[in-house]
């Protein structure tokens, strides 16, 4: 983690929009588990984001609990760290409103996720979907978090969160100083009076963007209507094996080196998944499987996926059987998160000039 005058703090969120996928696990949750060893962390079920693309969910409460269950089943310690749901901490929405006035419409219009999710009928997308990245910036900055582990698809939103922090720090520079809240931050040649840290995205590993099993050019998503496009964290062994067997591939054998994966998105994706699940590099996986057919590689990948995911899936089901216990964890987390958020919001109200 890089030098910063701000205290290191990790924040990340997952939306309750469907069954968690292998993409969510490799791109996000598994990194959370590693980061909690050396850092203070907040892991949030971002339920307010889940109503941006679709307003009414039949089972939002259950989805929310299942994400909390996935965090805990994957190894996150909710006592040592903070696991909570976003809508319980009003500071997220309050700061998002201020950020709506910091961010520019042009910034939002450039977001590729908005374009993808709004589809052709952009005029009919919710205003919330357009403003999504502003709420996401607030999620992070209401804790003045410094590091955000996410998948590659969130890179653009994190750049926007950095832009919001920089603009807020600039626009309110003298007010921040007057309030005695300035943190001296060096930005290139310049010294600025910062209140918000400029967040660092943590996007790395061999599978920062896991692709759909049906289309190697499309991201694997929990909200994809096709269940065969993804591996769910709660799929059983037979389902995982069947989905991997059916996964789209090309007719060639696997190449001997990473260079040979160029122009072969499906092969690249499956090798990346294998590498991430086994904590190896793609080059290392190809040194074992190069020259072999998918008919040999796919069963090995299915076995590996089952070995990693089934204990987590079993534990998720066990936790989900006691919704009261999960709710208690979320409530306790929210109380602790709220205490932190309230401190920031008191400062922000002072800086902005609200009486
Ligand atoms: P939705 O389709 O509703 O947006 P999602 O699968 O994209 O669902 P999110 O809740 O939006 O999931 O994202 C949670 C985390 O998972 C984020 O850090 C995101 O970057 C990461 N993530 C999502 N999909 C992938 C993927 N295919 N590969 C790697 N990381 C991913
Ligand atoms: Mg998403």
XYZ file of C-alpha atoms and ligand atoms in Angstrom:
387
model
C 0.000 0.000 0.000
C 1.295 3.392 -1.032
C 2.384 6.322 1.131
C -0.496 8.480 2.241
C -1.059 10.799 5.194
C -4.469 9.114 5.624
C -4.849 6.082 7.831
C -5.159 2.984 5.611
C -8.724 1.711 5.519
C -10.276 -0.772 3.114
C -13.852 -0.454 1.839
C -15.706 -2.497 -0.758
C -19.311 -3.301 -1.617
C -21.354 -5.914 -3.428
C -24.917 -5.373 -4.690
C -27.735 -7.732 -3.726
C -28.841 -8.206 -7.347
C -28.720 -11.984 -7.702
C -26.720 -15.073 -6.926
C -23.043 -14.375 -6.332
C -20.753 -15.607 -9.081
C -17.252 -16.914 -9.437
C -16.475 -13.455 -10.893
C -17.561 -11.750 -7.675
C -15.530 -14.259 -5.692
C -12.287 -13.960 -7.673
C -12.575 -10.264 -8.511
C -13.658 -9.089 -5.078
C -14.514 -11.337 -2.124
C -11.348 -13.411 -2.173
C -9.295 -10.223 -2.089
C -11.286 -8.988 0.905
C -10.305 -12.110 2.810
C -6.607 -11.526 2.095
C -6.739 -7.801 2.954
C -8.450 -8.264 6.315
C -5.255 -9.792 7.731
C -3.352 -6.494 7.792
C -6.003 -3.778 7.480
C -9.139 -2.374 9.038
C -11.938 -3.175 6.606
C -15.569 -2.373 5.903
C -17.501 -4.768 3.662
C -20.878 -3.496 2.613
C -23.950 -5.022 1.009
C -24.881 -2.062 -1.181
C -28.646 -2.490 -1.230
C -29.287 1.108 -2.336
C -27.321 0.427 -5.527
C -29.451 -2.617 -6.258
C -32.561 -0.509 -6.916
C -30.866 1.617 -9.601
C -31.233 -0.876 -12.464
C -34.426 -2.564 -11.224
C -36.613 -0.893 -8.615
C -38.628 -3.808 -7.281
C -36.936 -6.996 -6.098
C -39.087 -9.830 -4.762
C -36.398 -11.039 -2.436
C -34.141 -8.105 -1.584
C -33.903 -9.063 2.095
C -32.887 -12.600 1.286
C -30.370 -11.439 -1.332
C -28.896 -9.022 1.197
C -28.494 -11.805 3.738
C -26.963 -14.122 1.149
C -24.217 -11.602 0.339
C -23.440 -11.182 4.021
C -23.392 -14.996 4.269
C -20.963 -15.194 1.332
C -18.593 -12.706 2.972
C -18.571 -14.665 6.207
C -18.475 -18.113 4.559
C -15.467 -16.983 2.497
C -13.610 -16.153 5.707
C -14.347 -12.530 6.566
C -14.448 -11.921 10.304
C -17.451 -9.668 11.063
C -16.286 -9.049 14.631
C -12.808 -7.888 13.731
C -14.084 -5.920 10.725
C -17.395 -4.314 9.749
C -20.014 -6.154 7.660
C -23.226 -4.186 7.130
C -25.853 -3.051 4.653
C -25.672 0.389 3.110
C -29.272 1.572 3.583
C -28.872 1.432 7.362
C -26.217 4.149 7.388
C -27.790 7.417 6.217
C -24.414 9.119 5.694
C -24.004 7.265 2.369
C -27.069 8.945 0.862
C -26.342 12.303 2.468
C -22.782 12.461 1.175
C -23.936 11.155 -2.234
C -26.210 14.195 -2.522
C -23.292 16.551 -1.915
C -21.216 14.567 -4.428
C -24.063 14.899 -6.954
C -23.358 18.603 -6.732
C -19.572 18.101 -6.986
C -19.613 15.698 -9.959
C -20.493 16.959 -13.457
C -23.140 15.431 -15.704
C -20.500 14.995 -18.418
C -18.482 12.733 -16.080
C -21.497 10.485 -15.536
C -22.370 10.366 -19.234
C -18.966 8.841 -19.962
C -19.449 5.838 -17.671
C -19.478 2.616 -19.686
C -21.474 0.737 -17.013
C -24.270 3.297 -17.373
C -24.233 2.848 -21.148
C -24.262 -0.962 -20.836
C -26.960 -1.107 -18.188
C -29.177 1.616 -19.657
C -29.063 -0.065 -23.068
C -30.704 1.608 -26.035
C -33.433 3.422 -24.137
C -31.173 5.732 -22.152
C -33.842 8.389 -21.570
C -35.857 5.813 -19.698
C -33.072 4.683 -17.316
C -33.479 5.779 -13.700
C -31.725 8.918 -12.546
C -30.252 6.678 -9.843
C -28.496 4.560 -12.481
C -26.831 7.664 -13.889
C -25.838 8.873 -10.410
C -24.659 5.409 -9.277
C -20.923 6.311 -9.304
C -21.581 9.315 -7.092
C -23.201 7.097 -4.450
C -20.306 4.679 -4.856
C -17.818 7.496 -4.190
C -19.835 8.391 -1.083
C -19.835 4.745 0.095
C -16.055 4.834 0.149
C -15.381 8.406 1.220
C -17.937 8.591 4.024
C -15.337 6.436 5.848
C -12.416 8.280 4.201
C -11.330 4.816 3.071
C -8.045 4.700 1.182
C -8.081 1.329 -0.614
C -10.847 -0.359 -2.587
C -10.508 -3.960 -3.782
C -12.734 -4.480 -6.845
C -12.921 -6.242 -10.182
C -11.617 -4.575 -13.315
C -15.147 -3.509 -14.348
C -15.177 -0.969 -11.496
C -11.966 0.788 -12.535
C -13.749 3.656 -14.271
C -16.041 4.269 -11.279
C -13.036 4.431 -8.972
C -11.333 6.955 -11.224
C -14.483 9.008 -10.905
C -14.389 8.644 -7.099
C -10.837 10.012 -7.233
C -12.006 12.932 -9.388
C -14.805 13.693 -6.930
C -12.390 13.654 -3.974
C -9.938 15.918 -5.820
C -12.642 18.399 -6.855
C -14.154 18.499 -3.356
C -10.690 19.082 -1.825
C -9.988 21.862 -4.361
C -13.357 23.588 -4.263
C -13.454 23.621 -0.468
C -9.717 24.029 0.109
C -9.894 27.178 2.256
C -12.971 25.987 4.146
C -11.225 22.719 4.947
C -8.281 24.696 6.306
C -10.472 27.124 8.272
C -12.251 24.227 9.914
C -8.868 22.832 11.002
C -9.540 19.641 9.036
C -6.798 19.867 6.389
C -4.642 16.833 5.718
C -1.553 17.935 3.742
C -1.535 15.895 0.556
C 1.056 16.082 -2.206
C -0.532 15.795 -5.649
C 2.241 15.828 -8.243
C 4.089 19.135 -7.672
C 1.264 20.643 -5.672
C 0.480 20.587 -1.947
C -3.247 20.584 -1.215
C -5.447 20.828 1.867
C -7.257 17.564 1.549
C -10.206 16.342 3.513
C -10.867 13.251 1.423
C -8.158 10.771 0.440
C -7.667 10.015 -3.247
C -8.587 6.336 -3.215
C -6.382 3.580 -4.569
C -8.136 0.818 -6.488
C -6.800 -2.680 -5.818
C -7.385 -4.542 -9.084
C -4.928 -7.324 -9.718
C -4.474 -11.067 -9.947
C -4.894 -13.433 -12.879
C -8.699 -12.984 -13.102
C -9.550 -9.309 -12.531
C -12.406 -9.635 -15.041
C -13.981 -13.075 -15.259
C -15.937 -13.400 -18.499
C -19.282 -15.067 -19.235
C -19.096 -18.801 -19.952
C -21.367 -18.249 -22.973
C -19.535 -15.251 -24.461
C -15.859 -14.577 -23.802
C -16.274 -10.887 -24.639
C -18.948 -10.227 -21.984
C -18.365 -9.926 -18.236
C -19.749 -12.663 -15.969
C -22.538 -10.980 -13.947
C -24.921 -12.063 -11.252
C -27.709 -10.107 -12.948
C -27.243 -11.851 -16.342
C -30.549 -13.526 -17.261
C -28.730 -16.704 -18.388
C -27.765 -18.924 -15.453
C -25.466 -20.882 -17.792
C -23.376 -17.743 -18.302
C -22.011 -17.959 -14.781
C -20.927 -20.247 -11.960
C -22.793 -19.342 -8.789
C -21.033 -19.627 -5.460
C -23.858 -21.923 -4.323
C -23.971 -24.207 -7.400
C -23.536 -27.898 -6.565
C -20.764 -30.048 -8.034
C -22.900 -31.450 -10.871
C -24.115 -28.015 -11.929
C -20.577 -26.600 -11.922
C -19.309 -29.541 -14.005
C -22.204 -29.205 -16.462
C -21.747 -25.440 -16.899
C -18.006 -25.801 -17.494
C -18.563 -28.677 -19.945
C -20.995 -26.472 -21.888
C -18.789 -23.363 -21.698
C -18.067 -21.874 -25.104
C -14.549 -22.601 -26.430
C -12.748 -22.704 -29.759
C -11.695 -25.985 -31.431
C -7.917 -25.619 -30.889
C -5.771 -27.159 -28.186
C -4.495 -24.925 -25.367
C -1.378 -22.920 -26.253
C 1.959 -23.441 -24.504
C 2.347 -19.798 -23.479
C 0.318 -16.699 -22.547
C 1.024 -15.060 -25.930
C -0.957 -17.884 -27.552
C -4.119 -16.826 -25.661
C -4.329 -13.591 -27.679
C -7.490 -13.464 -29.799
C -8.903 -16.482 -27.924
C -11.116 -14.831 -25.260
C -12.817 -18.029 -24.081
C -9.549 -19.934 -23.699
C -7.988 -16.937 -21.960
C -10.917 -16.742 -19.556
C -10.875 -20.421 -18.551
C -7.103 -20.419 -18.084
C -7.375 -17.225 -15.996
C -10.031 -18.821 -13.803
C -7.881 -21.923 -13.341
C -4.871 -19.780 -12.431
C -6.809 -17.633 -9.955
C -8.454 -20.623 -8.265
C -5.136 -22.416 -7.838
C -3.076 -19.313 -6.934
C -0.843 -19.822 -9.951
C 0.025 -17.667 -12.939
C -1.512 -18.300 -16.373
C 1.985 -19.129 -17.652
C 2.339 -21.811 -15.016
C -1.079 -23.325 -15.839
C -0.184 -23.372 -19.540
C 3.129 -25.070 -18.831
C 1.015 -27.939 -17.483
C -1.922 -27.886 -19.952
C -0.344 -26.453 -23.136
C -1.055 -28.723 -26.128
C -3.985 -30.434 -24.383
C -7.590 -30.296 -25.579
C -10.453 -28.590 -23.733
C -11.954 -32.051 -23.239
C -9.089 -32.683 -20.796
C -8.785 -29.185 -19.362
C -12.480 -28.660 -18.571
C -12.849 -31.604 -16.145
C -9.713 -30.447 -14.302
C -11.169 -26.932 -14.080
C -14.515 -28.303 -12.875
C -12.813 -30.340 -10.124
C -10.795 -27.345 -9.013
C -13.873 -25.081 -8.967
C -15.803 -27.594 -6.887
C -12.912 -27.983 -4.434
C -12.739 -24.220 -3.854
C -16.429 -23.321 -3.993
C -18.298 -26.203 -2.358
C -17.100 -25.633 1.219
C -18.049 -21.949 0.843
C -21.438 -22.822 -0.672
C -22.121 -25.299 2.168
C -21.232 -22.702 4.780
C -23.403 -20.092 3.033
C -26.383 -22.454 3.170
C -25.728 -23.122 6.857
C -25.601 -19.385 7.633
C -28.700 -18.667 5.513
C -30.664 -21.163 7.598
C -30.453 -18.685 10.501
C -31.523 -15.305 9.065
C -31.871 -13.861 12.574
C -28.161 -14.371 13.245
C -27.225 -12.741 9.910
C -29.509 -9.792 10.635
C -27.842 -9.350 14.023
C -24.402 -9.261 12.358
C -25.616 -6.673 9.822
C -27.165 -4.522 12.541
C -24.072 -4.616 14.716
C -21.929 -3.729 11.683
C -24.244 -0.864 10.745
C -24.048 0.634 14.227
C -20.272 0.648 14.113
C -20.228 1.947 10.519
C -22.701 4.665 11.411
C -20.505 5.958 14.224
C -17.627 6.383 11.736
C -19.827 7.895 9.015
C -21.390 10.377 11.409
C -17.960 11.786 12.283
C -17.219 12.408 8.613
C -20.650 13.902 7.998
C -20.266 16.340 10.911
C -17.011 17.554 9.308
C -18.558 17.702 5.834
C -21.578 19.716 7.018
C -19.141 22.176 8.606
C -16.983 22.377 5.460
C -19.994 22.883 3.158
C -21.518 25.427 5.529
C -24.761 23.748 6.518
C -26.042 25.196 9.831
P -24.551 -6.733 -11.447
O -24.689 -7.472 -12.747
O -25.825 -6.602 -10.685
O -23.817 -5.418 -11.588
P -22.083 -7.955 -10.631
O -21.863 -9.414 -10.817
O -21.428 -7.016 -11.583
O -23.648 -7.694 -10.551
P -21.486 -6.185 -8.405
O -22.243 -6.271 -7.133
O -21.823 -5.089 -9.351
O -21.634 -7.615 -9.142
O -19.939 -6.110 -8.089
C -19.379 -6.652 -6.902
C -17.888 -6.810 -7.060
O -17.615 -7.907 -7.929
C -17.190 -5.596 -7.675
O -15.938 -5.426 -7.032
C -16.980 -6.008 -9.105
O -15.868 -5.355 -9.700
C -16.707 -7.488 -8.947
N -17.049 -8.218 -10.158
C -18.271 -8.297 -10.732
N -18.232 -9.057 -11.819
C -16.943 -9.466 -11.957
C -16.259 -10.277 -12.910
N -16.917 -10.831 -13.921
N -14.935 -10.487 -12.740
C -14.262 -9.935 -11.701
N -14.849 -9.157 -10.774
C -16.170 -8.927 -10.895
Mg -21.781 -4.909 -11.401
